[in-house]
mmCIF file of C-alpha atoms in Angstrom:
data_model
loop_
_atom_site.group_PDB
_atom_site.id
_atom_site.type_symbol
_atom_site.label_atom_id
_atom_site.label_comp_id
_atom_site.label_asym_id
_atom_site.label_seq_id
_atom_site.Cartn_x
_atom_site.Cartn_y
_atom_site.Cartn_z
ATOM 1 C CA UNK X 1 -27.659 37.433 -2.402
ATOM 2 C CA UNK X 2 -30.069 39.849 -3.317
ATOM 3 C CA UNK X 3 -33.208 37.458 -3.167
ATOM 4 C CA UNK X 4 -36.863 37.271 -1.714
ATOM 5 C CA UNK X 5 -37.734 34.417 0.305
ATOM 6 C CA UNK X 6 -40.996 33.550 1.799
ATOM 7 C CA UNK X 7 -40.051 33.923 5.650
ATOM 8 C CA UNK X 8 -43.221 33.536 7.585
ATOM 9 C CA UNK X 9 -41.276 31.300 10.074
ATOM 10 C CA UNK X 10 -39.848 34.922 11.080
ATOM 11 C CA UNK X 11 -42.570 36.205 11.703
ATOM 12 C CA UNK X 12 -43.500 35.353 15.404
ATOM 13 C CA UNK X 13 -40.115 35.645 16.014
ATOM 14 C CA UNK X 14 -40.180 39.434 14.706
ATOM 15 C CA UNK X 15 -43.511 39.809 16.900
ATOM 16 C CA UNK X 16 -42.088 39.307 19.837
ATOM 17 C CA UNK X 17 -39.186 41.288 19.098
ATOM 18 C CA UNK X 18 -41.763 44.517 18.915
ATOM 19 C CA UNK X 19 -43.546 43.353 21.801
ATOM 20 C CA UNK X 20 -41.475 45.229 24.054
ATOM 21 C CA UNK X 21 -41.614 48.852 22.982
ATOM 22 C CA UNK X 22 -38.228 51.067 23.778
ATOM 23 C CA UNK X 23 -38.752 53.111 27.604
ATOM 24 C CA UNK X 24 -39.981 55.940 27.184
ATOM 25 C CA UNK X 25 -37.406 57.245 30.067
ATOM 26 C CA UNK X 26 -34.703 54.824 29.234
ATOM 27 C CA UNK X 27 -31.189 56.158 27.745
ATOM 28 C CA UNK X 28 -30.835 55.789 24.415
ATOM 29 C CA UNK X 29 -29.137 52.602 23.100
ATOM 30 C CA UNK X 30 -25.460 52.800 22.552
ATOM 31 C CA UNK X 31 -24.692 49.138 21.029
ATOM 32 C CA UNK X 32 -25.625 49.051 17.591
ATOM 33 C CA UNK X 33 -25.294 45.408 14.598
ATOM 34 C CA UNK X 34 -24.998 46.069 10.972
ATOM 35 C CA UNK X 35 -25.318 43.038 8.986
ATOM 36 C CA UNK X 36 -24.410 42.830 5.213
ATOM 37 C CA UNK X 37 -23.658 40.173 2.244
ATOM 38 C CA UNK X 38 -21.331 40.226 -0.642
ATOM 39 C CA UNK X 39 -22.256 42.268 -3.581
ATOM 40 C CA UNK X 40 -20.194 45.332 -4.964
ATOM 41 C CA UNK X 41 -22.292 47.709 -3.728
ATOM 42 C CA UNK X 42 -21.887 46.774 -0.358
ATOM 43 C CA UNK X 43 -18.665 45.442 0.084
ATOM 44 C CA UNK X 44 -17.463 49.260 1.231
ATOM 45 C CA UNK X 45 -19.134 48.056 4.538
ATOM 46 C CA UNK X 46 -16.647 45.007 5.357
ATOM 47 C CA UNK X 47 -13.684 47.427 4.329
ATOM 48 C CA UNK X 48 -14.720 49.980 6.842
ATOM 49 C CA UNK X 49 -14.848 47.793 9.627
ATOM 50 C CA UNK X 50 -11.755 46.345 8.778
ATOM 51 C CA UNK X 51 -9.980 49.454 8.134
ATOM 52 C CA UNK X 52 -10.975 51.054 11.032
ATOM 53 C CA UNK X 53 -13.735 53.475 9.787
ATOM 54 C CA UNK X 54 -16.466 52.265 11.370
ATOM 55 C CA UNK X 55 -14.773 52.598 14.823
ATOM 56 C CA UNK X 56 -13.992 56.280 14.357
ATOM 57 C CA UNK X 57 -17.080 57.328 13.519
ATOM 58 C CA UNK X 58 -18.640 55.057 16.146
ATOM 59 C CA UNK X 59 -16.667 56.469 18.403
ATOM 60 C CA UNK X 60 -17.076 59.928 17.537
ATOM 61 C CA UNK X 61 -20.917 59.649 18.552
ATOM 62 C CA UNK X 62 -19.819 57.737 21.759
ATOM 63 C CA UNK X 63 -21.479 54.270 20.599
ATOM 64 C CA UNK X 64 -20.515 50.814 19.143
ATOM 65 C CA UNK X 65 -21.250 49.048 15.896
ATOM 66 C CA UNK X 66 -20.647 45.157 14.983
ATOM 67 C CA UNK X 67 -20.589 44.655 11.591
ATOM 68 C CA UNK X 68 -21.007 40.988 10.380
ATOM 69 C CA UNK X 69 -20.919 39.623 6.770
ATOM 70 C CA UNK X 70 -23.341 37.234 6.006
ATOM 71 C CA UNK X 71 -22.693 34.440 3.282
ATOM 72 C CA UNK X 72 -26.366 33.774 2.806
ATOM 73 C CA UNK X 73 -28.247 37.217 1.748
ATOM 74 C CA UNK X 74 -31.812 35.911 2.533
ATOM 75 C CA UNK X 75 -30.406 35.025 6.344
ATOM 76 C CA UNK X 76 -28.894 38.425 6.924
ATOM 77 C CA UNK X 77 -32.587 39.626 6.154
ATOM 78 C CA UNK X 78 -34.769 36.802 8.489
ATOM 79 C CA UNK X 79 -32.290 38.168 11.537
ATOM 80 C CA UNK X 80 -32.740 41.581 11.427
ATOM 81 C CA UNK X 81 -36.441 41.107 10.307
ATOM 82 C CA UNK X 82 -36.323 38.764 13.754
ATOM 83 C CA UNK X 83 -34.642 41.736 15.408
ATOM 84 C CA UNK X 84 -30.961 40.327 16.281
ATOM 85 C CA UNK X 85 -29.726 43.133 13.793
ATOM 86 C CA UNK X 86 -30.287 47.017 14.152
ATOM 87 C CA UNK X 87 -29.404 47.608 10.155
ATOM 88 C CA UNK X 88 -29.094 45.579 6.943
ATOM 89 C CA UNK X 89 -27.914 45.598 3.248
ATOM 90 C CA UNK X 90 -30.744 44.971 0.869
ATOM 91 C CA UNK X 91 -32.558 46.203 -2.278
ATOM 92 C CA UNK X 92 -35.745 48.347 -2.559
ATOM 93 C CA UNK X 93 -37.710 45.389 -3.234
ATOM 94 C CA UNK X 94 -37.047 42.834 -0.756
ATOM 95 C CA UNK X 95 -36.767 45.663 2.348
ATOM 96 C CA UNK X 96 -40.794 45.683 0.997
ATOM 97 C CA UNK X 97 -41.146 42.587 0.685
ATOM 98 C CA UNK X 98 -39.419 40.998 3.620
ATOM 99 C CA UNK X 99 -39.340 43.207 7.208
ATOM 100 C CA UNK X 100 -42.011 45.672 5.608
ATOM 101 C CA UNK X 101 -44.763 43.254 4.987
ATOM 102 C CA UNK X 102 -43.073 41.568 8.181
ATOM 103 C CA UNK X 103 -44.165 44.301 10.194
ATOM 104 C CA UNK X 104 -40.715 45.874 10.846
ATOM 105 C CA UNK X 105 -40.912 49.544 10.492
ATOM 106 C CA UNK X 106 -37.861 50.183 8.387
ATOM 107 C CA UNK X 107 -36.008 53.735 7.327
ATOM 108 C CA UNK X 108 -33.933 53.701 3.755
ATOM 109 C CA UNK X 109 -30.440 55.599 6.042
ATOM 110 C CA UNK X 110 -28.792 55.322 2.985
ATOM 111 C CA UNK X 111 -29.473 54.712 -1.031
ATOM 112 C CA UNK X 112 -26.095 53.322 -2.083
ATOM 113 C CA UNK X 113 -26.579 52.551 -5.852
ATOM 114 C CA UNK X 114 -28.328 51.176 -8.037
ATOM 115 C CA UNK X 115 -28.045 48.482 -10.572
ATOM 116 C CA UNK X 116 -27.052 49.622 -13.829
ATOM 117 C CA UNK X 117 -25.894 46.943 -16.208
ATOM 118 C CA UNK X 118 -24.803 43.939 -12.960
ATOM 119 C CA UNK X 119 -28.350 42.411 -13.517
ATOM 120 C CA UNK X 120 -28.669 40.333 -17.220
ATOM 121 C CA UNK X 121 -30.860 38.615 -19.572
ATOM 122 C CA UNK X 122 -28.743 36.016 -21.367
ATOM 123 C CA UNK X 123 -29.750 33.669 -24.441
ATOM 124 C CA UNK X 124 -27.616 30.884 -25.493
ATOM 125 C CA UNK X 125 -27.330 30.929 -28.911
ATOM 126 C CA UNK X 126 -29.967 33.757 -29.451
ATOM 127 C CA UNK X 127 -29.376 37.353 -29.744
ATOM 128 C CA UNK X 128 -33.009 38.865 -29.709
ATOM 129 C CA UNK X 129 -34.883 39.749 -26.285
ATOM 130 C CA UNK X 130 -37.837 38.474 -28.683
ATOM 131 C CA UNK X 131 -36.530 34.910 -28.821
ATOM 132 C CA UNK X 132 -36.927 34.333 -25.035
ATOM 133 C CA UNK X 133 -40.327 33.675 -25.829
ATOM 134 C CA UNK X 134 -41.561 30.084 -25.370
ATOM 135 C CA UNK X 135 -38.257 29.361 -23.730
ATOM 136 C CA UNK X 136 -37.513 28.133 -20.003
ATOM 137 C CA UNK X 137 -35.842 30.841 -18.197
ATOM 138 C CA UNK X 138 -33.483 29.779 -15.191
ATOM 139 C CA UNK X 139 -33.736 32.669 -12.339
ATOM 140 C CA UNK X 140 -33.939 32.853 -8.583
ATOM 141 C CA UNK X 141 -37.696 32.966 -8.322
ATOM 142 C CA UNK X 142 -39.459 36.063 -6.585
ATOM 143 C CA UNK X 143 -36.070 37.917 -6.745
ATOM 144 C CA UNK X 144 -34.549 40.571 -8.597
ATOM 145 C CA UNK X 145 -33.849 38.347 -11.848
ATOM 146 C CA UNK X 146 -37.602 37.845 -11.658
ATOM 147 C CA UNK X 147 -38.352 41.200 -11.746
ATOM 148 C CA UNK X 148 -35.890 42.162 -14.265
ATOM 149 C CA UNK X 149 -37.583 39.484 -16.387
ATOM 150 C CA UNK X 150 -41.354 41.017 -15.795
ATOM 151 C CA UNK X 151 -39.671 44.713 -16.937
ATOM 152 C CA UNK X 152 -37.872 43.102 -19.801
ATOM 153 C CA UNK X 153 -41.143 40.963 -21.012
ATOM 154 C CA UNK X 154 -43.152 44.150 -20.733
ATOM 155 C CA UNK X 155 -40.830 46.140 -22.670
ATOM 156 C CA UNK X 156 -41.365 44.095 -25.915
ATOM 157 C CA UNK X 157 -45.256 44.172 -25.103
ATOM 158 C CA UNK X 158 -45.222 40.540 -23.279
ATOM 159 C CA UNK X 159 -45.780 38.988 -20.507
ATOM 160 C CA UNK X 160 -44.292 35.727 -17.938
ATOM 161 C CA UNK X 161 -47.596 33.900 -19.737
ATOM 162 C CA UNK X 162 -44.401 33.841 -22.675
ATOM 163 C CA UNK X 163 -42.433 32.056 -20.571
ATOM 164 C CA UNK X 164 -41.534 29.426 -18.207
ATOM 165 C CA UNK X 165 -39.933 30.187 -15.064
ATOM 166 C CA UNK X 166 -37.735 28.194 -13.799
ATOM 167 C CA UNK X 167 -36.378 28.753 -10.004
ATOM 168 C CA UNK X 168 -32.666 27.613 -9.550
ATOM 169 C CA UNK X 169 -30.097 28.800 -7.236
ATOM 170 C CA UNK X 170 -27.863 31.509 -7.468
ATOM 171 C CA UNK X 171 -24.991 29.024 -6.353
ATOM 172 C CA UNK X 172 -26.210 26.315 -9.673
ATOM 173 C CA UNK X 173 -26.256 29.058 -12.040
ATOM 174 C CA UNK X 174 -23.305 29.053 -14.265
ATOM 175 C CA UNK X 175 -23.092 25.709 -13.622
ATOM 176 C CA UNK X 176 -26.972 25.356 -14.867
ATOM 177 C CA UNK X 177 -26.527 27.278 -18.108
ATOM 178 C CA UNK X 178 -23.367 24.899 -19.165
ATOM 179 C CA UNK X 179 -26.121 21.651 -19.654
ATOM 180 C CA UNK X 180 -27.687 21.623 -23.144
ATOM 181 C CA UNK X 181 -31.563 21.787 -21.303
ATOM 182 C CA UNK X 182 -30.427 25.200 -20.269
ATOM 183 C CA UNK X 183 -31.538 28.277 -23.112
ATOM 184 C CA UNK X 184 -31.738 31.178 -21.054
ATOM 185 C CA UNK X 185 -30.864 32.327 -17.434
ATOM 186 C CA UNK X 186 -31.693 35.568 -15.899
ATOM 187 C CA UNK X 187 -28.791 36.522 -12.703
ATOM 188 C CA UNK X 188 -26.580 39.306 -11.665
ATOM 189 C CA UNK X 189 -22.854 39.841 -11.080
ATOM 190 C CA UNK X 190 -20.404 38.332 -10.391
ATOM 191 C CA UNK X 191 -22.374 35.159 -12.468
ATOM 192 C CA UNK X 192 -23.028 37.372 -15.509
ATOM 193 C CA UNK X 193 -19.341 37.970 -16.560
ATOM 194 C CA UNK X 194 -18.496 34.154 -15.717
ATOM 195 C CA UNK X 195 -21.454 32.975 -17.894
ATOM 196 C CA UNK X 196 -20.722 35.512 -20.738
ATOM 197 C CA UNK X 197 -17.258 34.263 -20.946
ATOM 198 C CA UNK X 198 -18.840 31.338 -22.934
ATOM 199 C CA UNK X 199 -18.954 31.970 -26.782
ATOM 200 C CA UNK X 200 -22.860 30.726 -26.764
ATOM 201 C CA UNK X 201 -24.065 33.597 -24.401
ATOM 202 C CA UNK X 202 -25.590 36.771 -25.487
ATOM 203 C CA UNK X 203 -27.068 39.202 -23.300
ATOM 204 C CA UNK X 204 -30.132 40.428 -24.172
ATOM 205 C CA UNK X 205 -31.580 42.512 -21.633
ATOM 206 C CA UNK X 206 -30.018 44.371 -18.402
ATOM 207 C CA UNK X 207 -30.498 46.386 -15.936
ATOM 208 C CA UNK X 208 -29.047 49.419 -17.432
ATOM 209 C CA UNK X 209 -32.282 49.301 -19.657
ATOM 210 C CA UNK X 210 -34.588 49.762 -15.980
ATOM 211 C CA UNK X 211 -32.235 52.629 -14.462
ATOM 212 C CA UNK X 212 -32.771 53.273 -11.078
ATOM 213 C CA UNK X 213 -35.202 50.378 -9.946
ATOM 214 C CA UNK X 214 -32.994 48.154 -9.252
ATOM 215 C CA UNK X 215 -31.784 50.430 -5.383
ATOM 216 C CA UNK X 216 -29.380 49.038 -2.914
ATOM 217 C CA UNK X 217 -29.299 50.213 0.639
ATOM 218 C CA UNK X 218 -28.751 50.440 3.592
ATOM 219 C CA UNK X 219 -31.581 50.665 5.758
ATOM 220 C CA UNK X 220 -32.246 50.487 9.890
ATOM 221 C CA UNK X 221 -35.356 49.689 12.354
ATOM 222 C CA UNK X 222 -37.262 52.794 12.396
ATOM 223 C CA UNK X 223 -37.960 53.065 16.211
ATOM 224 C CA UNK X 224 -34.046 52.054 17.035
ATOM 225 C CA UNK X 225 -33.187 55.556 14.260
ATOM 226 C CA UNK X 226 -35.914 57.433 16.576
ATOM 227 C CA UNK X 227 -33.754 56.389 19.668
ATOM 228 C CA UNK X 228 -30.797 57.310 18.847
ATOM 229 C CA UNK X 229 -30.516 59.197 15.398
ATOM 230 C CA UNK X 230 -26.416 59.361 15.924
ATOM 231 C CA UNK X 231 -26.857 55.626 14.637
ATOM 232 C CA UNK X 232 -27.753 56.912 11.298
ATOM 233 C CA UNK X 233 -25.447 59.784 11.296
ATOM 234 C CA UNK X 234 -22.187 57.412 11.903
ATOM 235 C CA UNK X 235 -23.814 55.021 9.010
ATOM 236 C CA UNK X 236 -23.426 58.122 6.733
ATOM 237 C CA UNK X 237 -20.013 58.978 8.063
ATOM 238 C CA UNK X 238 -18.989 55.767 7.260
ATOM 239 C CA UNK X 239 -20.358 54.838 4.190
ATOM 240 C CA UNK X 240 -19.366 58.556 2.488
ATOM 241 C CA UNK X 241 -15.625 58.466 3.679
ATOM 242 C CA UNK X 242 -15.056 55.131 2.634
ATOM 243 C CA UNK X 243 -16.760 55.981 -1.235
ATOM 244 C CA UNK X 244 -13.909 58.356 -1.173
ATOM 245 C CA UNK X 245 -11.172 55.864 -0.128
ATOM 246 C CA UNK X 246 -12.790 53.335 -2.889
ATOM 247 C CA UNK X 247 -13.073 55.875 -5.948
ATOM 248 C CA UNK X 248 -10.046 57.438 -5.672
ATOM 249 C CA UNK X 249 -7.383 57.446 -8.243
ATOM 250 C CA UNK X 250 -4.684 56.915 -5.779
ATOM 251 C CA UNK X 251 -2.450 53.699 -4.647
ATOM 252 C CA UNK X 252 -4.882 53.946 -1.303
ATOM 253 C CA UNK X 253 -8.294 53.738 -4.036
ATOM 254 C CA UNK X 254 -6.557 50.970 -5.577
ATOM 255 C CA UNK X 255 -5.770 49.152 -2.623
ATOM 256 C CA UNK X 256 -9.511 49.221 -1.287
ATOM 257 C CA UNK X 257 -10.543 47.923 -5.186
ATOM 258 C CA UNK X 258 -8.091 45.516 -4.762
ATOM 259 C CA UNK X 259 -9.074 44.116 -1.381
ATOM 260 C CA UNK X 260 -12.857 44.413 -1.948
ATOM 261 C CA UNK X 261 -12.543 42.715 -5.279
ATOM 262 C CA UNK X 262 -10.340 39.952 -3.201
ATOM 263 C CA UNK X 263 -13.435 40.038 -0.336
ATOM 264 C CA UNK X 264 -15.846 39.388 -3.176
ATOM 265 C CA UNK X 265 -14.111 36.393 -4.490
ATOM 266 C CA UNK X 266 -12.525 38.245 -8.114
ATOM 267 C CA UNK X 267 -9.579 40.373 -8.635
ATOM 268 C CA UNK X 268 -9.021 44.149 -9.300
ATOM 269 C CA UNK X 269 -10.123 44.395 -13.166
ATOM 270 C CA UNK X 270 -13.578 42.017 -12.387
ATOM 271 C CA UNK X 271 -14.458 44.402 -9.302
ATOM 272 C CA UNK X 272 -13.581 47.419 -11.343
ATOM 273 C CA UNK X 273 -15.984 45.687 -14.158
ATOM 274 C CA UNK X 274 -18.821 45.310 -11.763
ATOM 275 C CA UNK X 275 -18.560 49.188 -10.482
ATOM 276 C CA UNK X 276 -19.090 49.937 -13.664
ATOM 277 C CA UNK X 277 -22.030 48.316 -14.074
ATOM 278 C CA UNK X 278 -23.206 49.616 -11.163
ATOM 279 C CA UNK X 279 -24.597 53.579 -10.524
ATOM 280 C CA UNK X 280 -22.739 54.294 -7.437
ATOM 281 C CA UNK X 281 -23.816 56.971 -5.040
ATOM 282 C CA UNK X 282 -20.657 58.200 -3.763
ATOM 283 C CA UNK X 283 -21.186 61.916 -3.355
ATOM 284 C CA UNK X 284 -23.933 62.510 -0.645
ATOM 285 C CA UNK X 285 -25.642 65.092 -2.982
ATOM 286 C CA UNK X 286 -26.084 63.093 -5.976
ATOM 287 C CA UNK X 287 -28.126 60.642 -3.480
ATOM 288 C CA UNK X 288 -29.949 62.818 -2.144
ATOM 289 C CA UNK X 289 -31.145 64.336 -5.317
ATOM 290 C CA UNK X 290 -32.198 60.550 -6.452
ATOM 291 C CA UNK X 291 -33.777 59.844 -3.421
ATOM 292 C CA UNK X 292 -35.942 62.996 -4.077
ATOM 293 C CA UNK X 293 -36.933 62.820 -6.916
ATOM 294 C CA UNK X 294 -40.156 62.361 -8.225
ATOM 295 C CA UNK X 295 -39.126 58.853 -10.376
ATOM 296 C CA UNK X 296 -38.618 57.158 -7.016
ATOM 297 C CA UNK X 297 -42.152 57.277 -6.343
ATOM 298 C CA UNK X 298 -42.835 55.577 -9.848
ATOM 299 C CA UNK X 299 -40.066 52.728 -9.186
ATOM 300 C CA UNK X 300 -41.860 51.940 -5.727
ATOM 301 C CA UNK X 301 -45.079 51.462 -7.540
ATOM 302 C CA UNK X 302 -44.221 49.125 -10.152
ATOM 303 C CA UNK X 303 -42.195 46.774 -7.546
ATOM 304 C CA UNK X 304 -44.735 47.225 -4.950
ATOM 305 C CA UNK X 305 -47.572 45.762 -7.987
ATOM 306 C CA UNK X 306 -44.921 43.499 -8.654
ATOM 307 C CA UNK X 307 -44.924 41.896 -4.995
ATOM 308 C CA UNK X 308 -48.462 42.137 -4.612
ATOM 309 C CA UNK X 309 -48.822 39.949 -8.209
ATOM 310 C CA UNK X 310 -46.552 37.216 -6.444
ATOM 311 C CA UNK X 311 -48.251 37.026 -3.053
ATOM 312 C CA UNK X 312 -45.012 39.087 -1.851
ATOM 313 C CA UNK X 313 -46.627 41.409 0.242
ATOM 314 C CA UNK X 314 -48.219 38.863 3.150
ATOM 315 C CA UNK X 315 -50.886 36.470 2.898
ATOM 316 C CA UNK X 316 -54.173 37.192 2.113
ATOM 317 C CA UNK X 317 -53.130 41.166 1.245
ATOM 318 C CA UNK X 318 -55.943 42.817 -0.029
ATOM 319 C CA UNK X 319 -53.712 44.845 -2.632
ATOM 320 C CA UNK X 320 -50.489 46.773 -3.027
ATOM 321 C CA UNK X 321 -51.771 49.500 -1.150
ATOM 322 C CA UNK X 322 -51.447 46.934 2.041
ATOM 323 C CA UNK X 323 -48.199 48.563 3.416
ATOM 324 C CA UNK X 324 -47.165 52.154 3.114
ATOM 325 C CA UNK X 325 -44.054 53.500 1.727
ATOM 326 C CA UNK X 326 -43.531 57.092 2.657
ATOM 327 C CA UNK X 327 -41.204 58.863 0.202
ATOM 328 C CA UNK X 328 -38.685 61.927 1.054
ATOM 329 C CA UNK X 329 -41.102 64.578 0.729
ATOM 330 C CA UNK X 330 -43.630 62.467 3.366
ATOM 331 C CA UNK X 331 -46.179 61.602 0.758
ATOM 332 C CA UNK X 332 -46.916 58.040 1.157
ATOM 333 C CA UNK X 333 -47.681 55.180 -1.482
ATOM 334 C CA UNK X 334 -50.468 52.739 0.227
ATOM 335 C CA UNK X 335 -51.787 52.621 3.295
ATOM 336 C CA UNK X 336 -50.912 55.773 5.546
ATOM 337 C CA UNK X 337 -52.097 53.606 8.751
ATOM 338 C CA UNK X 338 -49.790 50.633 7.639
ATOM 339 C CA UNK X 339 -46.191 52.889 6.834
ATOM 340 C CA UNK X 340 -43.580 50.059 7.520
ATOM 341 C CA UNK X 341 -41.489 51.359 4.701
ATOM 342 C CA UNK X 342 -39.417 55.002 4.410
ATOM 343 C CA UNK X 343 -36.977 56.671 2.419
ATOM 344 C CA UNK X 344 -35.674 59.550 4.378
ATOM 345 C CA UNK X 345 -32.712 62.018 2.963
ATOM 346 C CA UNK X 346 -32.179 63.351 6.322
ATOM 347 C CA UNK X 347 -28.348 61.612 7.151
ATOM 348 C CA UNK X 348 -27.060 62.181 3.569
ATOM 349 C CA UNK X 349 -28.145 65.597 3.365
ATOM 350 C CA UNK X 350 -26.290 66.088 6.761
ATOM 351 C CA UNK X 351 -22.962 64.497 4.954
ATOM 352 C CA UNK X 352 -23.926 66.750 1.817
ATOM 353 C CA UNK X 353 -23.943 69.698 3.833
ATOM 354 C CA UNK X 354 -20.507 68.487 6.108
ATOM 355 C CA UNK X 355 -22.802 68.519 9.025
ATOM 356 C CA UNK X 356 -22.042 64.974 10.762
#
């Protein structure tokens, strides 16, 4: 979960998706897919179509969501980026870096959370960011980890030239950092508590450390939003009445833990553990407040330089200015001809203000 890939093989197939523009004269569409992965910050999405929440507020705008789960993070991604999904769970970085710089106009519907402590440096035997220097470091290349490294490196005046990278799957991870050749690993939860359960593990460096550039979404196409904004508006109904099922103190909050934690593959007390780590957005206010503010703008810049420094942002870009990210306010980072990525208050501040 929560990884770049390079998915040019989607990209023809995403093409000819926006080949056909929607009618100008044709009723808006009414059947709507949602596609997410496994990750505590999303997991409110399989527990509101399960409980019924996503039906009621489809219904109450007179349309129809599918939700699916995806098992493989980079998959859900390719098939909405191909077009055979309407919305998607990802973070900031990949939604730039993978239908953005695909060509897929994409809208930020909601900013979730973001990562505040999940994402971790860890050292065996070594309990100095410093001593990562000179040492192989075990990450999922090009994804967050990797970035988390370059903001970590930076922060004691270094660089990845300090360093060797060393790309290795999420799924070999813990499994990775029990051989002896194995010094240092940089992942996210739920691998970081099962790794720091060995004696030998420090962590060194999270995410807590970068607040708030680490984002997780949930964003749509653009043009589909433009057809039919009651798409967004049930998205926001659904995501802000099930935050209020899932952080209530109540036998009904503790439930949802319970079964989301179960979804996720841990227990009560481990998904409890990674919300805690994690800056939820559960009141529609506080998001919208984030999602205005003037930091975001400073977050999208460093992971837009970021992608552009790892050939993220399409071949043969010309520089990070390539695609354009339009912020809440409409100011745009990069190319205002190119805008393929937006954040957009507009559905949270209509939950904020009890007006879905």
């Amino acid at each position: 979960m929560r990884t770049i890939s390079n998915f040019l093989a989607t990209l023809s197939v995403a093409a000819l998706a926006l080949a056909a523009p929607l009618g100008a004269h044709a009723a808006p569409k009414k059947e709507f897919k949602v596609a997410w992965s496994i990750y505590v910050g999303w997991m409110p999405w399989g527990y509101a179509a399960d409980h019924g929440i996503v039906k009621k507020w489809a219904d109450k705008y007179g349309i129809n969501i599918e939700v699916t789960q995806f098992n493989d993070y980079v998959e859900s991604m390719n098939q909405y980026t191909a077009g055979a999904f309407d919305a998607v769970t990802l973070t900031n970085m990949d939604g730039l870096s993978i239908p953005a710089a695909g060509g897929i106009d994409t809208t930020a519907v909601i900013v979730g959370d973001f990562s505040n402590g999940n994402d971790a440096l860890i050292l065996k035997g070594k309990d100095k960011l410093e001593d990562v220097k000179g040492q192989n470091v075990n990450l999922v290349e090009f994804s967050v980890s990797h970035y988390l490294l370059a903001r970590a490196l930076e922060s004691i005046g270094s660089s990845e030239r300090d360093v060797k990278v060393v790309n290795t799957s999420d799924a070999d991870m813990v499994a990775a950092y029990q051989t002896p050749d194995v010094t240092a690993v940089v992942t996210w939860n739920p691998l970081v508590s099962s790794i720091l359960e060995d004696a030998s593990a420090k962590k060194v460096f999270d995410s807590s450390q970068i607040p708030g550039e680490i984002i997780d979404l949930m964003v749509a196409n653009t043009d589909v939003l433009k057809d039919n904004p009651d798409f967004g508006k049930a998205l926001a109904g659904i995501w802000y009445e099930t935050m209020a099922v899932m952080t209530a103190q109540t036998d009904e909050g503790k439930a949802a833990r319970t079964a989301m934690g179960t979804a996720s593959g841990t227990d009560l007390a481990g998904f409890e553990a990674q919300m805690a780590a994690t800056k939820l957005f559960d009141k529609p206010a506080d998001a919208v407040t984030f999602t205005a503010s003037p930091d975001l703008s400073k977050t999208m810049d460093l992971v837009r330089n970021f992608l552009f420094e790892k050939g993220l942002l399409g071949s043969g870009a010309p520089s990070a200015d390539v695609i354009g990210i339009e912020l809440a306010d409409g100011s745009v980072l990069g190319d205002k001809e190119n805008v393929k990525f937006r954040f957009t208050t507009t559905y949270m501040d209509a939950a904020a203000k009890g007006a879905l």
